[in-house]
């Protein structure tokens, strides 16, 4: 078997095109463009790349975007004051604080300071709580993008066995909630999980969010399974690799996402969708 490729780049381009025409319509109606403020603290090179890509995507669809860069040694109070100002700014519909933050700043305090209606990352406890209760508003971007990818396979999700490798607050846990809401039967694994390969072998859908290059092996995967690779790992030669051994697993899976060009572009597309949704919530 050779897996079909779930082309996140192409699907994200489709979504961006739809958003772009919606923005054109808003402008034609005399409405202001959706506004996204991105806040970057410090000079983490990976964060700089993510922020640049998010801003480029905003500009491409006609959003208004602001970039606020703060020094790595800025105080938590200064960051909270900036968020306060953005919370009140009517031109800003969405606020994104790029994680990770420097160690002296408490990420939870910062996340909870963003108005839930402007929390386009979907990390605020209010938005996570809405997802838990199956009444989602702004949904975390990476799991939301993965749900769009899964829907594009045309498969019925109800009743499927899904396994999520990774239990982080930004990927694994909200992913589990999304799949549960779609009425999959879910297994969430982490570094203390026993017999991981045996559990993966039972799954129709495998979501790998571990942060270890080529972690998921072909002989762990059920033939025909859908394999979603969230990992972004930088190898010694500077290239990017996912959490799945793509070359081997793609011979066994039914569907598979590449890295790059799979989940990454969908995360950004979901951020744009959330910002547009935030306009309607505001
Ligand atoms: P994280 O917070 O480091 O979480 C990693 C998870 O993997 C943890 O739950 C950890 O378990 C688990 N884990 C580690 N070793 C394991 C093992 N041997 N067996 C089973 N589970 C194991 O990472 P994250 O933020 O969720 O990100 C995961 C990956 O996705 C990273 O490569 C990140 O760069 C990437 N990512 C990509 C996107 C995108 O848009 N494509 C977005 C976000 C993240 P414990 O909880 O027990 O420690």
Coordinates of C-alpha atoms and ligand atoms in Angstrom, one line a residue:
X1 CA 0.0 0.0 0.0
X2 CA 1.1 3.5 -0.7
X3 CA -0.5 6.2 1.4
X4 CA -2.4 9.2 -0.1
X5 CA -0.8 12.4 0.9
X6 CA -2.9 14.8 2.9
X7 CA -1.6 18.0 1.3
X8 CA -1.9 20.6 4.1
X9 CA -0.2 23.3 1.9
X10 CA -2.9 23.0 -0.8
X11 CA -5.8 22.8 1.6
X12 CA -4.5 25.8 3.6
X13 CA -4.2 27.7 0.3
X14 CA -7.8 27.0 -0.4
X15 CA -8.9 28.2 3.0
X16 CA -6.8 31.4 2.6
X17 CA -8.4 32.1 -0.7
X18 CA -11.9 31.8 0.9
X19 CA -10.8 34.1 3.7
X20 CA -9.4 36.6 1.3
X21 CA -12.7 36.9 -0.6
X22 CA -14.6 37.3 2.7
X23 CA -12.2 40.1 3.7
X24 CA -12.7 41.8 0.3
X25 CA -16.5 41.6 0.9
X26 CA -16.1 43.1 4.3
X27 CA -14.1 46.0 2.9
X28 CA -16.6 46.5 0.1
X29 CA -19.3 46.8 2.8
X30 CA -17.3 49.5 4.5
X31 CA -16.2 47.3 7.4
X32 CA -12.6 47.5 8.7
X33 CA -10.3 44.5 8.0
X34 CA -9.8 41.9 10.7
X35 CA -6.9 42.9 12.9
X36 CA -4.4 40.5 14.5
X37 CA -1.7 41.6 16.9
X38 CA 1.3 39.3 17.3
X39 CA 3.5 39.7 20.3
X40 CA 7.0 38.3 20.3
X41 CA 9.2 38.3 23.4
X42 CA 12.9 37.7 23.0
X43 CA 14.8 36.4 20.0
X44 CA 14.1 32.7 19.8
X45 CA 14.9 31.9 16.1
X46 CA 12.1 29.4 15.6
X47 CA 9.6 31.8 17.1
X48 CA 10.8 34.5 14.8
X49 CA 10.2 32.3 11.8
X50 CA 6.7 31.3 13.1
X51 CA 5.8 34.9 13.7
X52 CA 7.0 36.0 10.3
X53 CA 4.9 33.3 8.6
X54 CA 1.8 34.2 10.5
X55 CA 2.2 37.9 9.6
X56 CA 2.8 37.1 6.0
X57 CA -0.4 35.0 5.9
X58 CA -2.3 37.8 7.5
X59 CA -1.1 40.3 4.9
X60 CA -1.9 37.9 2.1
X61 CA -5.6 37.6 3.0
X62 CA -5.9 41.4 3.6
X63 CA -5.9 41.4 7.5
X64 CA -4.5 44.3 9.4
X65 CA -1.6 43.1 11.4
X66 CA 0.6 44.5 14.1
X67 CA 3.9 43.1 15.4
X68 CA 5.0 44.0 19.0
X69 CA 8.5 42.9 19.8
X70 CA 9.6 43.0 23.4
X71 CA 13.2 42.4 24.7
X72 CA 13.9 39.0 26.3
X73 CA 14.4 40.7 29.7
X74 CA 11.1 42.7 29.6
X75 CA 9.0 42.5 32.8
X76 CA 5.9 40.4 33.0
X77 CA 4.1 43.7 34.0
X78 CA 5.2 45.3 30.7
X79 CA 3.8 42.4 28.7
X80 CA 0.5 42.4 30.6
X81 CA 0.2 46.1 30.1
X82 CA 0.6 45.6 26.4
X83 CA -2.0 42.9 26.3
X84 CA -4.3 45.2 28.3
X85 CA -3.9 47.9 25.7
X86 CA -4.6 45.4 22.8
X87 CA -7.6 44.0 24.7
X88 CA -9.1 47.5 24.5
X89 CA -8.1 48.3 20.9
X90 CA -11.1 48.1 18.6
X91 CA -8.8 47.7 15.5
X92 CA -7.5 44.4 17.0
X93 CA -9.7 41.4 16.9
X94 CA -7.1 38.8 17.7
X95 CA -4.1 38.7 20.0
X96 CA -1.4 36.1 19.7
X97 CA 1.5 35.9 22.2
X98 CA 4.1 33.6 20.6
X99 CA 5.2 30.8 23.0
X100 CA 7.5 29.8 24.6
X101 CA 8.1 32.9 26.8
X102 CA 11.3 33.6 28.7
X103 CA 11.4 31.7 32.0
X104 CA 10.8 34.7 34.3
X105 CA 7.3 35.2 32.7
X106 CA 4.4 32.9 33.7
X107 CA 2.7 31.7 30.5
X108 CA -0.6 30.9 32.2
X109 CA -0.9 34.4 33.7
X110 CA -0.2 35.9 30.2
X111 CA -2.7 33.5 28.4
X112 CA -5.4 34.3 31.0
X113 CA -4.9 38.0 30.5
X114 CA -6.0 37.9 26.9
X115 CA -9.7 38.6 26.4
X116 CA -11.3 35.2 25.6
X117 CA -13.0 36.8 22.6
X118 CA -9.6 37.9 21.2
X119 CA -7.8 34.6 22.1
X120 CA -7.2 33.4 18.6
X121 CA -4.7 30.8 19.7
X122 CA -7.6 29.2 21.7
X123 CA -5.5 28.6 24.8
X124 CA -7.5 30.6 27.3
X125 CA -9.1 28.4 30.0
X126 CA -12.5 29.8 28.9
X127 CA -12.0 28.6 25.3
X128 CA -10.6 25.2 26.4
X129 CA -13.6 24.9 28.7
X130 CA -16.0 25.6 25.8
X131 CA -14.2 22.8 23.9
X132 CA -14.5 20.4 26.8
X133 CA -18.3 21.1 26.9
X134 CA -18.6 20.6 23.2
X135 CA -19.7 24.2 22.7
X136 CA -16.4 25.5 21.1
X137 CA -15.8 29.1 20.2
X138 CA -12.1 29.9 19.5
X139 CA -10.4 26.5 19.1
X140 CA -6.7 25.8 19.5
X141 CA -5.2 26.2 16.0
X142 CA -3.2 23.0 15.5
X143 CA -5.9 20.5 16.5
X144 CA -8.5 22.6 14.6
X145 CA -6.3 22.4 11.5
X146 CA -5.9 18.7 11.9
X147 CA -9.7 18.2 12.1
X148 CA -10.0 20.1 8.8
X149 CA -7.4 17.7 7.3
X150 CA -9.2 14.6 8.6
X151 CA -12.5 15.9 7.2
X152 CA -10.8 16.4 3.8
X153 CA -10.1 12.7 3.6
X154 CA -13.8 12.2 3.3
X155 CA -13.7 9.4 6.0
X156 CA -16.4 9.1 8.5
X157 CA -14.8 10.0 11.9
X158 CA -17.6 8.6 14.1
X159 CA -16.6 5.4 15.8
X160 CA -13.0 5.4 14.7
X161 CA -10.2 4.5 17.1
X162 CA -7.9 7.4 17.4
X163 CA -4.6 7.6 19.3
X164 CA -2.8 10.8 20.3
X165 CA 0.9 10.5 21.2
X166 CA 1.6 13.6 23.3
X167 CA -0.5 15.3 26.0
X168 CA 0.6 18.9 25.8
X169 CA -1.9 21.7 26.5
X170 CA -1.5 23.2 23.0
X171 CA -1.7 20.0 20.9
X172 CA -2.4 16.6 22.5
X173 CA -5.1 17.5 25.0
X174 CA -7.2 19.8 22.8
X175 CA -6.7 17.2 20.0
X176 CA -8.2 14.6 22.2
X177 CA -11.2 16.8 22.9
X178 CA -11.7 17.6 19.2
X179 CA -11.7 13.9 18.3
X180 CA -14.0 13.0 21.2
X181 CA -16.4 15.6 20.1
X182 CA -16.3 14.0 16.6
X183 CA -17.2 10.7 18.4
X184 CA -14.0 8.9 17.9
X185 CA -12.8 6.6 20.7
X186 CA -9.6 8.2 22.0
X187 CA -6.4 7.0 23.6
X188 CA -4.0 9.7 24.8
X189 CA -0.4 8.6 25.4
X190 CA 2.7 10.2 26.9
X191 CA 6.2 9.4 28.1
X192 CA 4.9 7.0 30.8
X193 CA 2.6 5.0 28.5
X194 CA 3.2 1.3 28.5
X195 CA 3.3 -0.8 25.3
X196 CA 2.9 2.2 23.1
X197 CA 3.5 0.3 19.8
X198 CA 0.7 -2.2 20.7
X199 CA -1.7 0.7 21.4
X200 CA -0.8 2.4 18.1
X201 CA -1.4 -0.8 16.2
X202 CA -5.1 -0.7 17.2
X203 CA -5.7 2.8 15.9
X204 CA -7.5 3.9 12.7
X205 CA -6.1 7.4 13.3
X206 CA -2.7 8.2 14.7
X207 CA -1.7 11.7 15.7
X208 CA 2.0 12.1 16.5
X209 CA 2.8 15.1 18.7
X210 CA 5.9 14.0 20.5
X211 CA 8.7 16.3 19.3
X212 CA 11.1 13.4 18.4
X213 CA 12.2 13.0 14.8
X214 CA 11.1 9.7 13.1
X215 CA 9.7 8.3 16.3
X216 CA 6.7 6.5 14.9
X217 CA 7.8 3.3 13.1
X218 CA 6.1 1.5 10.2
X219 CA 5.6 -1.8 12.1
X220 CA 3.7 0.1 14.8
X221 CA 1.0 1.3 12.3
X222 CA -2.1 -0.6 11.2
X223 CA -2.3 -1.0 7.4
X224 CA -4.6 1.7 6.0
X225 CA -4.5 4.0 9.1
X226 CA -4.5 7.8 8.8
X227 CA -1.3 9.2 10.2
X228 CA -1.0 12.8 11.1
X229 CA 2.4 14.1 11.9
X230 CA 2.5 17.2 14.1
X231 CA 6.2 17.2 14.9
X232 CA 8.6 19.8 13.7
X233 CA 12.2 18.7 14.5
X234 CA 15.3 20.3 13.2
X235 CA 18.0 17.8 12.2
X236 CA 21.7 18.3 12.5
X237 CA 22.0 19.0 8.7
X238 CA 19.4 21.9 9.2
X239 CA 16.5 20.0 7.5
X240 CA 13.1 19.5 9.1
X241 CA 11.7 16.1 10.1
X242 CA 8.4 15.1 11.6
X243 CA 7.7 12.6 14.4
X244 CA 6.9 9.9 11.9
X245 CA 9.3 7.8 9.8
X246 CA 7.6 9.1 6.7
X247 CA 9.4 7.0 4.0
X248 CA 8.5 3.7 5.8
X249 CA 5.1 4.6 7.2
X250 CA 3.8 6.0 3.9
X251 CA 4.1 2.5 2.5
X252 CA 1.7 1.2 5.2
X253 CA -0.7 4.0 6.0
X254 CA -3.9 4.9 4.0
X255 CA -3.4 8.7 4.4
X256 CA -0.4 10.6 5.7
X257 CA 0.7 14.2 6.2
X258 CA 4.2 15.3 5.1
X259 CA 6.6 17.5 7.1
X260 CA 6.9 20.2 6.0
X261 CA 3.6 20.9 4.1
X262 CA 1.1 19.0 6.3
X263 CA 0.0 20.3 9.7
X264 CA 2.1 23.5 9.8
X265 CA 0.2 25.4 7.1
X266 CA -3.1 24.2 8.6
X267 CA -2.2 25.7 11.9
X268 CA -1.7 29.1 10.2
X269 CA -4.9 28.7 8.2
X270 CA -6.8 28.0 11.5
X271 CA -5.3 31.1 13.0
X272 CA -6.7 33.2 10.1
X273 CA -10.1 31.4 10.5
X274 CA -10.1 32.2 14.2
X275 CA -9.3 35.9 13.7
X276 CA -12.2 36.2 11.2
X277 CA -14.4 34.4 13.8
X278 CA -13.2 36.8 16.5
X279 CA -14.5 39.7 14.4
X280 CA -18.0 38.2 14.6
X281 CA -17.6 37.5 18.4
X282 CA -16.3 41.1 19.1
Ligands
LIG1 P1 5.6 18.9 24.2 O1 4.9 19.9 25.1 O2 7.1 18.8 24.4 O3 4.9 17.5 24.4 C1 5.4 16.3 24.0 C2 4.6 15.2 24.4 O4 5.2 14.0 24.0 C3 4.5 15.1 26.0 O5 3.2 14.8 26.3 C4 5.4 13.9 26.3 O6 5.0 13.1 27.4 C5 5.2 13.1 25.0 N1 6.4 12.1 24.8 C6 7.7 12.4 24.9 N2 8.4 11.3 24.7 C7 7.5 10.3 24.5 C8 7.7 8.9 24.3 N3 8.9 8.3 24.3 N4 6.6 8.2 24.2 C9 5.3 8.7 24.3 N5 5.1 10.1 24.5 C10 6.2 10.8 24.6 O7 5.4 19.2 22.7 P2 4.2 19.9 21.9 O8 4.2 21.4 22.1 O9 2.9 19.2 22.0 O10 4.7 19.7 20.4 C11 5.0 18.4 19.9 C12 5.6 18.5 18.5 O11 4.8 19.2 17.6 C13 6.9 19.3 18.5 O12 7.8 18.8 17.5 C14 6.5 20.7 18.1 O13 7.5 21.5 17.5 C15 5.4 20.3 17.1 N6 4.3 21.4 16.9 C16 4.0 21.6 15.6 C17 2.9 22.5 15.4 C18 2.5 22.7 13.9 O14 1.8 23.6 13.6 N7 2.9 21.8 13.0 C19 2.3 23.1 16.4 C20 2.7 22.9 17.7 C21 3.7 21.9 18.0 P3 5.0 13.7 28.9 O15 3.8 14.6 29.0 O16 4.8 12.5 29.8 O17 6.3 14.5 29.1

